[in-house]
Tab-separated table of C-alpha atoms and ligand atoms in Angstrom:
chain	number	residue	atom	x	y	z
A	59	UNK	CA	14.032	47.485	66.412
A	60	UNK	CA	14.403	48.859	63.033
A	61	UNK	CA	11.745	49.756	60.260
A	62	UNK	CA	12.235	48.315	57.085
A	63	UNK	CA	10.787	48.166	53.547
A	64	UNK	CA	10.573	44.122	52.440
A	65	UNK	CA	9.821	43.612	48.572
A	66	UNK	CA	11.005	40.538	46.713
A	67	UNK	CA	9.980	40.403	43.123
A	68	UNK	CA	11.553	37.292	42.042
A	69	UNK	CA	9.345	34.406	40.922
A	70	UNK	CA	10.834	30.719	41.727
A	71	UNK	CA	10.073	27.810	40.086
A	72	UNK	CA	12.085	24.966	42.906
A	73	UNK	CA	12.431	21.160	42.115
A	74	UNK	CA	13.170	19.140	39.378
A	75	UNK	CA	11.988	19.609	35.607
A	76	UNK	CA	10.044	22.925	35.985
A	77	UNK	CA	12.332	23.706	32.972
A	78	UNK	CA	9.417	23.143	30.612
A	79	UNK	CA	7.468	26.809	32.488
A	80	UNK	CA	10.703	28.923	30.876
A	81	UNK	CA	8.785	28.655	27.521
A	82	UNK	CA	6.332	30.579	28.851
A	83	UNK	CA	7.933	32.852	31.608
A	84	UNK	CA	10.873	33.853	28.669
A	85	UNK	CA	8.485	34.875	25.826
A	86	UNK	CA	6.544	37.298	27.654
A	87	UNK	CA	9.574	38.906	27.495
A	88	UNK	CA	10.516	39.461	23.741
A	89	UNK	CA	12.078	37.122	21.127
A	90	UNK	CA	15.640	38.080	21.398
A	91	UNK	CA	17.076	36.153	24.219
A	92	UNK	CA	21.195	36.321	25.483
A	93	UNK	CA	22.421	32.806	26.404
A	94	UNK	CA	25.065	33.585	29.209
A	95	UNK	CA	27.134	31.301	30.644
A	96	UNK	CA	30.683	30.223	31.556
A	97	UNK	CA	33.243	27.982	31.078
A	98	UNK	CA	31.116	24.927	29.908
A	99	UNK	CA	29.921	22.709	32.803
A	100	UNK	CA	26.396	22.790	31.702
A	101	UNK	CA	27.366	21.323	28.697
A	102	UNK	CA	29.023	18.733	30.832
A	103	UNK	CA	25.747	17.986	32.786
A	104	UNK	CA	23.344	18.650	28.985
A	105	UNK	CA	21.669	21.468	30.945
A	106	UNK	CA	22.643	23.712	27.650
A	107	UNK	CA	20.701	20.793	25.557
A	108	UNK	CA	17.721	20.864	27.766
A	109	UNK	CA	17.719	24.494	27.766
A	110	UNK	CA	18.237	25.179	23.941
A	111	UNK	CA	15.378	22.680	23.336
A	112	UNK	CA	13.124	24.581	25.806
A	113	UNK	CA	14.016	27.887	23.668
A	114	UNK	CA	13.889	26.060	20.593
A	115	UNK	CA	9.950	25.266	21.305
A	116	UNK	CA	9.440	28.733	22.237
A	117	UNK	CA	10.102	29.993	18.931
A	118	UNK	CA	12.874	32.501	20.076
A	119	UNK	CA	15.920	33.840	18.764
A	120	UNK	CA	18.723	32.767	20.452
A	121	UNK	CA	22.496	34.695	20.717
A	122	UNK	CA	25.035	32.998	23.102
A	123	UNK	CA	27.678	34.632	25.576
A	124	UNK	CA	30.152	31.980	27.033
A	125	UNK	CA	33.204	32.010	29.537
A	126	UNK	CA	32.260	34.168	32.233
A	127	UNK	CA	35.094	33.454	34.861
A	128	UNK	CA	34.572	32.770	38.640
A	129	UNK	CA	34.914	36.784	39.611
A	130	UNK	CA	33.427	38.017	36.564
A	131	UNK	CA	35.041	40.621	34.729
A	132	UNK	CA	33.990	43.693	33.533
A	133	UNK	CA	35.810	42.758	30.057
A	134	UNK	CA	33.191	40.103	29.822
A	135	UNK	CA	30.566	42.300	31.137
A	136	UNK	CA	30.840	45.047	28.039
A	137	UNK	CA	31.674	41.947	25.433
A	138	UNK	CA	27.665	41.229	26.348
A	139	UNK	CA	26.668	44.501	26.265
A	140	UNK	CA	27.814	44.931	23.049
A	141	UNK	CA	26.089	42.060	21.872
A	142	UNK	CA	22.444	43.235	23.481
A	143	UNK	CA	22.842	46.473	21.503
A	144	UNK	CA	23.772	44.961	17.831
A	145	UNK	CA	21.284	42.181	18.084
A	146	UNK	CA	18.980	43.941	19.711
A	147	UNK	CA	18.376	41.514	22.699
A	148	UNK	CA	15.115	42.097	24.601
A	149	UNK	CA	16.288	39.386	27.306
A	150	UNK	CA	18.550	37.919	29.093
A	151	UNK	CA	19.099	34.056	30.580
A	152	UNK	CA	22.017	33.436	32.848
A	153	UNK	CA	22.656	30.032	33.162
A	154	UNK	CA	25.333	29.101	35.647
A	155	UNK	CA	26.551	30.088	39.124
A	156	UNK	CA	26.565	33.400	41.124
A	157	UNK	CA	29.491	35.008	39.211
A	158	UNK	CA	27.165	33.924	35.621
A	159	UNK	CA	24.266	35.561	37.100
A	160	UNK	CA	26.469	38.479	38.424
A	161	UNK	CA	27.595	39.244	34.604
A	162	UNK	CA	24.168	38.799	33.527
A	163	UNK	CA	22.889	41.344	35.967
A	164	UNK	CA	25.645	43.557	35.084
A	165	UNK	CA	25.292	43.343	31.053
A	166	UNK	CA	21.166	43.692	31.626
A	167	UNK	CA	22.407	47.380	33.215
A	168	UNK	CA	25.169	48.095	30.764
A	169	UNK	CA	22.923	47.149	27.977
A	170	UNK	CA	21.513	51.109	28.075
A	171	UNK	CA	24.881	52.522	28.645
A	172	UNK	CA	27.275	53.906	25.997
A	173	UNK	CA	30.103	53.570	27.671
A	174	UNK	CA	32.466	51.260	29.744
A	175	UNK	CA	30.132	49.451	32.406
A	176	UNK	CA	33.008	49.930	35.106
A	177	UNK	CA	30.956	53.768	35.551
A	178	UNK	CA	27.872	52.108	36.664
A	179	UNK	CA	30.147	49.830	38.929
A	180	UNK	CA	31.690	52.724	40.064
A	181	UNK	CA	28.587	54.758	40.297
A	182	UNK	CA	29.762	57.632	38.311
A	183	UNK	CA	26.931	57.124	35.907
A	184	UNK	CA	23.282	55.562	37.324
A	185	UNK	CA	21.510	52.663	36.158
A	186	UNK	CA	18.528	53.859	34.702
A	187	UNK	CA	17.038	50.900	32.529
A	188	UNK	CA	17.994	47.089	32.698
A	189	UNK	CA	16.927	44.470	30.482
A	190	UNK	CA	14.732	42.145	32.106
A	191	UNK	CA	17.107	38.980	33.763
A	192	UNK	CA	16.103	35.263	34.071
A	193	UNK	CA	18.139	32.670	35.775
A	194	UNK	CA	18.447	28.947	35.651
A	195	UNK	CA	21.067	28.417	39.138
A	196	UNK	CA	23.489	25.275	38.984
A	197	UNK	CA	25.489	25.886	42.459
A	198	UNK	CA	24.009	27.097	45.710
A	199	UNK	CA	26.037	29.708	47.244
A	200	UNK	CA	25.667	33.731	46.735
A	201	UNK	CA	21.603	34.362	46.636
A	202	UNK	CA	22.371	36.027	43.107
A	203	UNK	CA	19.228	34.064	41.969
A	204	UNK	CA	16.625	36.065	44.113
A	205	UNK	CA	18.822	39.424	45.197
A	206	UNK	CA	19.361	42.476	43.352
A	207	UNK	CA	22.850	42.881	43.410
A	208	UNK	CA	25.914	41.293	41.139
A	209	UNK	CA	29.535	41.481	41.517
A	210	UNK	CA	31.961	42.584	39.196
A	211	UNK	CA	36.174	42.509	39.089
A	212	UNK	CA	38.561	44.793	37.508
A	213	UNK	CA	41.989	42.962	37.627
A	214	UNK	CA	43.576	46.395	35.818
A	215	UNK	CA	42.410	48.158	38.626
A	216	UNK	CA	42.508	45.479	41.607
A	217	UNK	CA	38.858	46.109	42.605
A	218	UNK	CA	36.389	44.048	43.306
A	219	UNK	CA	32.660	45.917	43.622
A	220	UNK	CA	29.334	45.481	44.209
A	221	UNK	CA	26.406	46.774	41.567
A	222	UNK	CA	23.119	46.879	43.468
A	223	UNK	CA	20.131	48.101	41.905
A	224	UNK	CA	15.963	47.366	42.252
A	225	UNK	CA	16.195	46.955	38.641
A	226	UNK	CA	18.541	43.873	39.120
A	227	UNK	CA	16.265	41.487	40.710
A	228	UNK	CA	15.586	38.474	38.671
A	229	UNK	CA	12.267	38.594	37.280
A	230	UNK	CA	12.390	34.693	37.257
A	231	UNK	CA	15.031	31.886	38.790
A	232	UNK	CA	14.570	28.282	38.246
A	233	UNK	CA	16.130	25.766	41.120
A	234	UNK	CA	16.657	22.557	40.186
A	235	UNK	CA	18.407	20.568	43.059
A	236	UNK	CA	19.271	18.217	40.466
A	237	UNK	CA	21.296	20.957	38.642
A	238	UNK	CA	23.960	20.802	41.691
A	239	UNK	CA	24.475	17.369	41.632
A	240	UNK	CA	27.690	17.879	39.328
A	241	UNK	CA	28.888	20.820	41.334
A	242	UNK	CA	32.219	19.253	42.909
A	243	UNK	CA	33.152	18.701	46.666
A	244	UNK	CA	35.437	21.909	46.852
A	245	UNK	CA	32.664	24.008	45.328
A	246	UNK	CA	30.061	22.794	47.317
A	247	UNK	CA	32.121	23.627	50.284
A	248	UNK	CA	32.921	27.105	49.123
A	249	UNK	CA	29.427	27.833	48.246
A	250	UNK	CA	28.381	26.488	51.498
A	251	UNK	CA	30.624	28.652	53.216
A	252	UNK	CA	29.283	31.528	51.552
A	253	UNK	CA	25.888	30.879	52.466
A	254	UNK	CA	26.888	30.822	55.940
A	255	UNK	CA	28.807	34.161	55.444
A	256	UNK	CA	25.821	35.959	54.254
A	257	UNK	CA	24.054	34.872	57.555
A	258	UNK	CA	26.576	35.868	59.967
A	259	UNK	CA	27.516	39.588	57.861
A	260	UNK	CA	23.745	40.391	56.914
A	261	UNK	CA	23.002	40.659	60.341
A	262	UNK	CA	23.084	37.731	62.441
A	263	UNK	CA	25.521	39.271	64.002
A	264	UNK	CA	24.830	42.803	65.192
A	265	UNK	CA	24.854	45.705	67.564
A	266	UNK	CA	21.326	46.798	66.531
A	267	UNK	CA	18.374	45.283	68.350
A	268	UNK	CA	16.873	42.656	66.069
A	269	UNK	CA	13.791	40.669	65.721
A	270	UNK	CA	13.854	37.193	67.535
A	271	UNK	CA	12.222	35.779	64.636
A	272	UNK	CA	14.056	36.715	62.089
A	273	UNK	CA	17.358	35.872	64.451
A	274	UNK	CA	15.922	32.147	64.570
A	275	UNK	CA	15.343	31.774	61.136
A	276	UNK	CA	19.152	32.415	60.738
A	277	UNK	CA	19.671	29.811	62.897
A	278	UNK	CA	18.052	27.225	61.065
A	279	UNK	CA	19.991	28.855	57.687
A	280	UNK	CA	22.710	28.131	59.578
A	281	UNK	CA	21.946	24.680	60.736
A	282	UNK	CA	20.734	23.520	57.228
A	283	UNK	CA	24.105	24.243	55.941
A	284	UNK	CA	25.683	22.324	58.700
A	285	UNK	CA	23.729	19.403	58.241
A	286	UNK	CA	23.619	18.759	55.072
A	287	UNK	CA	26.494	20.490	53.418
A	288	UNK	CA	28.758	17.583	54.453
A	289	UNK	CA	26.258	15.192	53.270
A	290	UNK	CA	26.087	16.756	49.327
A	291	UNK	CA	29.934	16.505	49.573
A	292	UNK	CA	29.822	12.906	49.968
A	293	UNK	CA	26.633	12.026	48.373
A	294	UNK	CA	26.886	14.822	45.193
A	295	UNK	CA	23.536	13.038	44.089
A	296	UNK	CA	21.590	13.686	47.519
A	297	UNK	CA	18.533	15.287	46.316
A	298	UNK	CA	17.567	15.563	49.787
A	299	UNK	CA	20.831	17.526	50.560
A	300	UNK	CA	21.314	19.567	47.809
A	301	UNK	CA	17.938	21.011	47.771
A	302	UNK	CA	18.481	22.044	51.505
A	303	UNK	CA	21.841	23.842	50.442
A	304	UNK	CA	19.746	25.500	47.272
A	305	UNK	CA	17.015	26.596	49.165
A	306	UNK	CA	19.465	28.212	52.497
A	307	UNK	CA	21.366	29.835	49.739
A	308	UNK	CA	18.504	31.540	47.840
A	309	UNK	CA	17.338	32.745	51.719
A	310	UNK	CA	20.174	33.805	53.085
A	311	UNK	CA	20.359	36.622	50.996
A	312	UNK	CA	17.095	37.918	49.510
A	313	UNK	CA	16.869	40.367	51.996
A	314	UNK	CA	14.148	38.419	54.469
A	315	UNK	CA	16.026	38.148	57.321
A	316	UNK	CA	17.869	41.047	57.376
A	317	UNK	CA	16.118	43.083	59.986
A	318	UNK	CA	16.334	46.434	58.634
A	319	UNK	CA	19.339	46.797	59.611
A	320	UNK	CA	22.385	48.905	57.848
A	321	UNK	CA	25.828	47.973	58.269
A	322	UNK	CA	29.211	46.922	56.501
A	323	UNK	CA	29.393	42.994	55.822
A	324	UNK	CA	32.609	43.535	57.286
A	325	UNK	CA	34.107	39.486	56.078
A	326	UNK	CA	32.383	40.111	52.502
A	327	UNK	CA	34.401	43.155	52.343
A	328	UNK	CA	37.503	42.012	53.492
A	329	UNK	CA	36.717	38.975	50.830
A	330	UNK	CA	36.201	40.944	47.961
A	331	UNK	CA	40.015	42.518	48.786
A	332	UNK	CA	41.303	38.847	48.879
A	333	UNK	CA	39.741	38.225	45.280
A	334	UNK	CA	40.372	41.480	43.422
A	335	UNK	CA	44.286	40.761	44.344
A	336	UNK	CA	44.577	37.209	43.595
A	337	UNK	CA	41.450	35.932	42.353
A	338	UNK	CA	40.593	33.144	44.934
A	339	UNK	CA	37.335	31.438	45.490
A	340	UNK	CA	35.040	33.508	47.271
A	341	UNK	CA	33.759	31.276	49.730
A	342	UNK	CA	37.413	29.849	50.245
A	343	UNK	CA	38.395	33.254	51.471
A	344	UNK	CA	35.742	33.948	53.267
A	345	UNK	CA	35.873	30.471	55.271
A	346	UNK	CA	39.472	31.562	55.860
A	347	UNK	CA	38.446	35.066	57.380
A	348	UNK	CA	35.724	34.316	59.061
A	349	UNK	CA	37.009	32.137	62.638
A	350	UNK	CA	39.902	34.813	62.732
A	351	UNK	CA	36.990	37.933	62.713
A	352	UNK	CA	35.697	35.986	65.535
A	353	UNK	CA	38.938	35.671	67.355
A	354	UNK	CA	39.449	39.754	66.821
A	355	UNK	CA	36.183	41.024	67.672
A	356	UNK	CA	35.916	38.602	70.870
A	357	UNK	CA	35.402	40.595	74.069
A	358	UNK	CA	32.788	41.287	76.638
A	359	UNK	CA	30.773	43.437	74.782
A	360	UNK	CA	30.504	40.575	71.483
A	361	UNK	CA	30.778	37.713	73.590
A	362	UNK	CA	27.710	36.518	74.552
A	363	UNK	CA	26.106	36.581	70.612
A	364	UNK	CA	28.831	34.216	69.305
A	365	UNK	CA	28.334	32.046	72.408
A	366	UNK	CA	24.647	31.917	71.498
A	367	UNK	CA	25.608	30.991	68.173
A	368	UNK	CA	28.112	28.488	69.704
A	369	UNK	CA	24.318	27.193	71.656
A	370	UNK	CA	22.520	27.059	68.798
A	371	UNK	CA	24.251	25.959	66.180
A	372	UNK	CA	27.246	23.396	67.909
A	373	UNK	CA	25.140	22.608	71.102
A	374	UNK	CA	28.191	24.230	72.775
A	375	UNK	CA	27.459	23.721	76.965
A	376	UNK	CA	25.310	26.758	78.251
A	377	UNK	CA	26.819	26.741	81.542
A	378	UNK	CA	30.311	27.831	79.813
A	379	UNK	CA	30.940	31.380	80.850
A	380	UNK	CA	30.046	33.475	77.837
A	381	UNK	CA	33.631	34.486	77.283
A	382	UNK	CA	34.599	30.570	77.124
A	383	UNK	CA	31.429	29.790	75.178
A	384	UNK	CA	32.268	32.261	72.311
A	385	UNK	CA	35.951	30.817	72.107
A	386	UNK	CA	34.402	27.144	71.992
A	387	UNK	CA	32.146	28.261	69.257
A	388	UNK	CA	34.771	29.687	67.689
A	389	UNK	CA	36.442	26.444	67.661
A	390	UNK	CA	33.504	24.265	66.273
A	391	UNK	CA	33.268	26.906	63.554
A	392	UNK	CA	36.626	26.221	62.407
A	393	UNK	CA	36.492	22.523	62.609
A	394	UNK	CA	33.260	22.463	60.590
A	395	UNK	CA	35.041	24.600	58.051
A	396	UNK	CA	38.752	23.068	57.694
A	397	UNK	CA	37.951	19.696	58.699
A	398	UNK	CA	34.498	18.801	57.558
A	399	UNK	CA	34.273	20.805	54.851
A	400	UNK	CA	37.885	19.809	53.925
A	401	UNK	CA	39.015	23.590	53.259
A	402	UNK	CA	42.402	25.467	53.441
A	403	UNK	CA	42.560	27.158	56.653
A	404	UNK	CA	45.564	29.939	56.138
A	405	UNK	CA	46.086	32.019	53.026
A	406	UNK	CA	49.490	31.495	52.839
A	407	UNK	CA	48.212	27.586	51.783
A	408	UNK	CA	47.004	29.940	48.585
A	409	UNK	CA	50.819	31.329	48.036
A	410	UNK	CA	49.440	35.296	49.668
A	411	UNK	CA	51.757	37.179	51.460
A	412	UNK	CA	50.847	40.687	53.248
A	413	UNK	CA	52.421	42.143	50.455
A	414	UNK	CA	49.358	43.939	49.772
A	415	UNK	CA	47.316	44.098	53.479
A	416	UNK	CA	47.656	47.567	53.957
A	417	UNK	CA	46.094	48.841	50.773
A	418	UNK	CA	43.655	46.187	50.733
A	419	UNK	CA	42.810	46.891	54.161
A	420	UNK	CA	42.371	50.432	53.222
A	421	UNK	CA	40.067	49.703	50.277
A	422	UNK	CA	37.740	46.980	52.088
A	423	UNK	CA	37.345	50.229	54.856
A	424	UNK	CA	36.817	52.566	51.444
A	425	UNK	CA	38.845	55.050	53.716
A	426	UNK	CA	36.594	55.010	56.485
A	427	UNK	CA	35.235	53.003	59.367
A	428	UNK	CA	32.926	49.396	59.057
A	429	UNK	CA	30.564	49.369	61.448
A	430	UNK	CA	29.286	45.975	62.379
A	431	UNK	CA	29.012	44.382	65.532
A	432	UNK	CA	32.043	45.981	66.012
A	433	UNK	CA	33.382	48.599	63.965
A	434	UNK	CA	36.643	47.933	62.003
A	435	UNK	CA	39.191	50.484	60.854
A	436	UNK	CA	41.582	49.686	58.163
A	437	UNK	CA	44.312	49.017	60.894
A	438	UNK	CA	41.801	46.130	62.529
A	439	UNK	CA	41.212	45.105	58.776
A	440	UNK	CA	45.230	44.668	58.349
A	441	UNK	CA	46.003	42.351	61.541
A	442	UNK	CA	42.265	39.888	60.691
A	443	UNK	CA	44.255	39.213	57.217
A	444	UNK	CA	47.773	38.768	59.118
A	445	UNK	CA	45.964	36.295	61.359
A	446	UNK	CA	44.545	34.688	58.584
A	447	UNK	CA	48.697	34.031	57.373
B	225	NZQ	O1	32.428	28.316	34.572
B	225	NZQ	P1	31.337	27.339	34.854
B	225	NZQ	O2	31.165	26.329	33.766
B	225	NZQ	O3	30.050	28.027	35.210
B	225	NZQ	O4	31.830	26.476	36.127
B	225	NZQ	C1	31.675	26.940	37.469
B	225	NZQ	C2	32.947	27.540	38.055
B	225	NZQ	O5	34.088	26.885	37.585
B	225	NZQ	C3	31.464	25.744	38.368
B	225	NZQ	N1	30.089	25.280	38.371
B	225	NZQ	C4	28.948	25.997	38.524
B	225	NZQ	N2	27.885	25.175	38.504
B	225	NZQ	C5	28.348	23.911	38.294
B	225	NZQ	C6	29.746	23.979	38.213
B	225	NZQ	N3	30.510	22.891	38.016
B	225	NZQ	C7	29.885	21.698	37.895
B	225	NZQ	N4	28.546	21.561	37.984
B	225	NZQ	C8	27.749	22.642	38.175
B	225	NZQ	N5	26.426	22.479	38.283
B	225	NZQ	O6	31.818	26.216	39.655
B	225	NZQ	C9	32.818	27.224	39.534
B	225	NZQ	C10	32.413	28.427	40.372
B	225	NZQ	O7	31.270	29.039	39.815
B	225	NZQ	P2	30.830	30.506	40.272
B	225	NZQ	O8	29.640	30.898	39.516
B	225	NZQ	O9	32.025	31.410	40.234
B	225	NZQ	O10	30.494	30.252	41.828
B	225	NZQ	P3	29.543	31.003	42.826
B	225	NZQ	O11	28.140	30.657	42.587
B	225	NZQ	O12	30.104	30.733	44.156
B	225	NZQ	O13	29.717	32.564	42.473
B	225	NZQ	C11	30.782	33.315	42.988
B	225	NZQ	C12	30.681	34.766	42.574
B	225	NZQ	O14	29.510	35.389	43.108
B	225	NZQ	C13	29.876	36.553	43.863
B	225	NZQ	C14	31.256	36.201	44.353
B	225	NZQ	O15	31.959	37.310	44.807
B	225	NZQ	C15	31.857	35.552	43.128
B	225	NZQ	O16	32.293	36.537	42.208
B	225	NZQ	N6	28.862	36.864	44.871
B	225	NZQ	C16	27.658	37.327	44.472
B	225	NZQ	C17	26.700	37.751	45.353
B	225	NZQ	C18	25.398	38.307	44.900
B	225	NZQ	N7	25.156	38.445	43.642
B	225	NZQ	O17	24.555	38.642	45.701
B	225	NZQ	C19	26.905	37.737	46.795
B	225	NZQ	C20	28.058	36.887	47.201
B	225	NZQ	O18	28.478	37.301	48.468
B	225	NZQ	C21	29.223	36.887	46.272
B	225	NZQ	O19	30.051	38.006	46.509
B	226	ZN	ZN1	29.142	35.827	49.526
């Protein structure tokens, strides 16, 4: 079992109109505050009112960035950066999904940069300061609202990257169930897919040795999503539901369950490829990926931790052999995915060709090896997205 280092900074206020505390959580962090947002659904819902109001009382001054897009940009990302530096912004509020929070978390880095933020993506110049980030989440899915780490695109460049940094962690996230209720069914079911992603690449499944505990708790990630992300799809207004799904997203990523261990989440990275390309929905291409990374990486030596899962999760029969348990998990996997949760199963449904599978495959290895619960090189990487045709 591995050592690790566990520290979580990120303050949560969960449940429905703790709103009113972001008077007092924003000012103790200065008077200039960055609005960010995207495209305009929480205008749709009056989220924007209710938060405007809340600023309003707080006596702060208020500059707004909208239309972050679904795979933020880095465009986007410097546009805000700009903005913190001539109106001297002291804070930042992202209020909106994962890719909102993933711009805000970018721009709170690039903020103390002169220069294009792509560097600090691209590590050729270190964060070193960030503007303090708070977040008010409206769709469960990526853990942006209590992890460290935000996600930026360059569609010049067809890359798709990761900036992770201590400095990134929210300081506070507020989670109001009620917030998803407008999310739609296809969202919910991407988001919900992600969620489940994050569990199986950070590190349900593993070569490592890995606490029981922690491997239980995934399970019960996992079955939360199961149960109830079916229900919020038919019942947007379960609060009952849609907590569930907030709460499993926010902990299937902030780094409590993840057992110390290092190694490539090998269906994140071959998702990221999918979206830097053709700019998909994340947890649409990851729900594609994932059954046929099963199907590759089934053998003897991987077999019997996706028949567990199969156990667990599906209440797949123990007495199957663990070879025949791992394909029947397999199969419930898939079901849940395309036929409960209603999603596209093939990528060529999405108009992708292999066109581009060889360099993509290349870049999701970054010209090495993944190592996961089995490694994958880029020519494993190619044939998992010409299964996935
Ligand atoms: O543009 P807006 O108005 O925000 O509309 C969004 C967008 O169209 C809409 N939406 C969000 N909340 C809503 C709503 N519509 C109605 N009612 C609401 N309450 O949903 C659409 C998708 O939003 P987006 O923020 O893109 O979704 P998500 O939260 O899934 O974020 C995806 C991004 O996060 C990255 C992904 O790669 C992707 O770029 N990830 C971030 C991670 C992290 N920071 O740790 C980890 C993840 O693995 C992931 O890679
Ligand atoms: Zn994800």
């Amino acid at each position: 079992m591995n050592n690790f280092v566990f520290q979580n900074p990120t303050k949560i206020y969960f449940g429905k109109n703790q709103l009113s505390h972001l008077k007092e959580e924003i000012k103790q962090f200065g008077n200039n505050v960055l609005l960010v947002y995207g495209s305009g659904s929480i205008k749709r819902i009056g989220l924007y009112d209710k938060v405007m109001s809340v600023l309003k009382e707080a006596g702060v001054n208020v500059s707004e960035l909208s239309g972050v897009e679904p795979n933020p940009r880095h465009t986007t990302v410097n546009r805000g950066a700009d903005i913190c530096k001539k109106e001297h912004i002291d804070v930042l509020l992202a209020v909106g999904g994962g890719s909102t929070i993933d711009c805000t978390k970018a721009i709170a880095a690039a903020a103390f940069y002169d220069g294009d933020c792509w560097d600090l993506v691209k590590r050729k110049a270190p964060v070193t300061k960030a503007l303090p980030i708070l977040t008010v989440l409206t769709l469960a899915a990526t853990g942006s609202e209590m992890d460290c780490g935000g996600v930026i695109s360059n569609m010049d460049t067809h890359e798709k990257l990761g900036l992770v940094h201590p400095l990134l962690f929210p300081k506070v996230s507020f989670l109001d169930p009620e917030n998803t209720f407008s999310v739609n069914a296809f969202q919910t079911a991407c988001g919900s897919a992600d969620i489940l992603s994050h569990v199986f690449d950070c590190n349900y499944f593993t070569a490592d040795d890995r606490m029981d505990m922690a491997c239980r708790i995934q399970e019960e990630v996992i079955r939360t999503v199961v149960r109830y992300a079916p229900i919020a799809m038919k019942e947007p207004e379960n609060y009952e539901a849609r907590a569930n799904l907030m709460w499993a997203s926010t902990w299937a990523l902030n780094g409590f369950l993840d057992n110390g261990i290092s190694q490539a989440a090998v269906c994140h990275m071959m998702e990221h490829e999918l979206s830097a390309f053709y700019d998909i929905t994340h947890g649409l291409g990851l729900a594609i990926l994932t059954p046929r990374w099963m199907e590759y990486i089934l053998d003897e030596g991987t077999a019997p931790q996706l028949k567990r899962f199969g156990t667990r999760i599906f209440g797949v029969d123990e007495s199957l052999s663990d070879m025949e348990g791992a394909k029947e998990a397999i199969n419930r996997l898939s079901k849940f995915l395309y036929q409960d949760l209603n999603l596209q199963s093939r990528l060529s449904d999405l108009g992708i060709d292999d066109g581009h599978f060889a360099e993509m495959a290349q870049k999701a290895c970054n010209g090495g090896i993944m190592k996961s619960i089995k490694d994958l090189t880029p020519n494993d990487v190619e044939a998992i997205f010409r299964m996935c045709l």
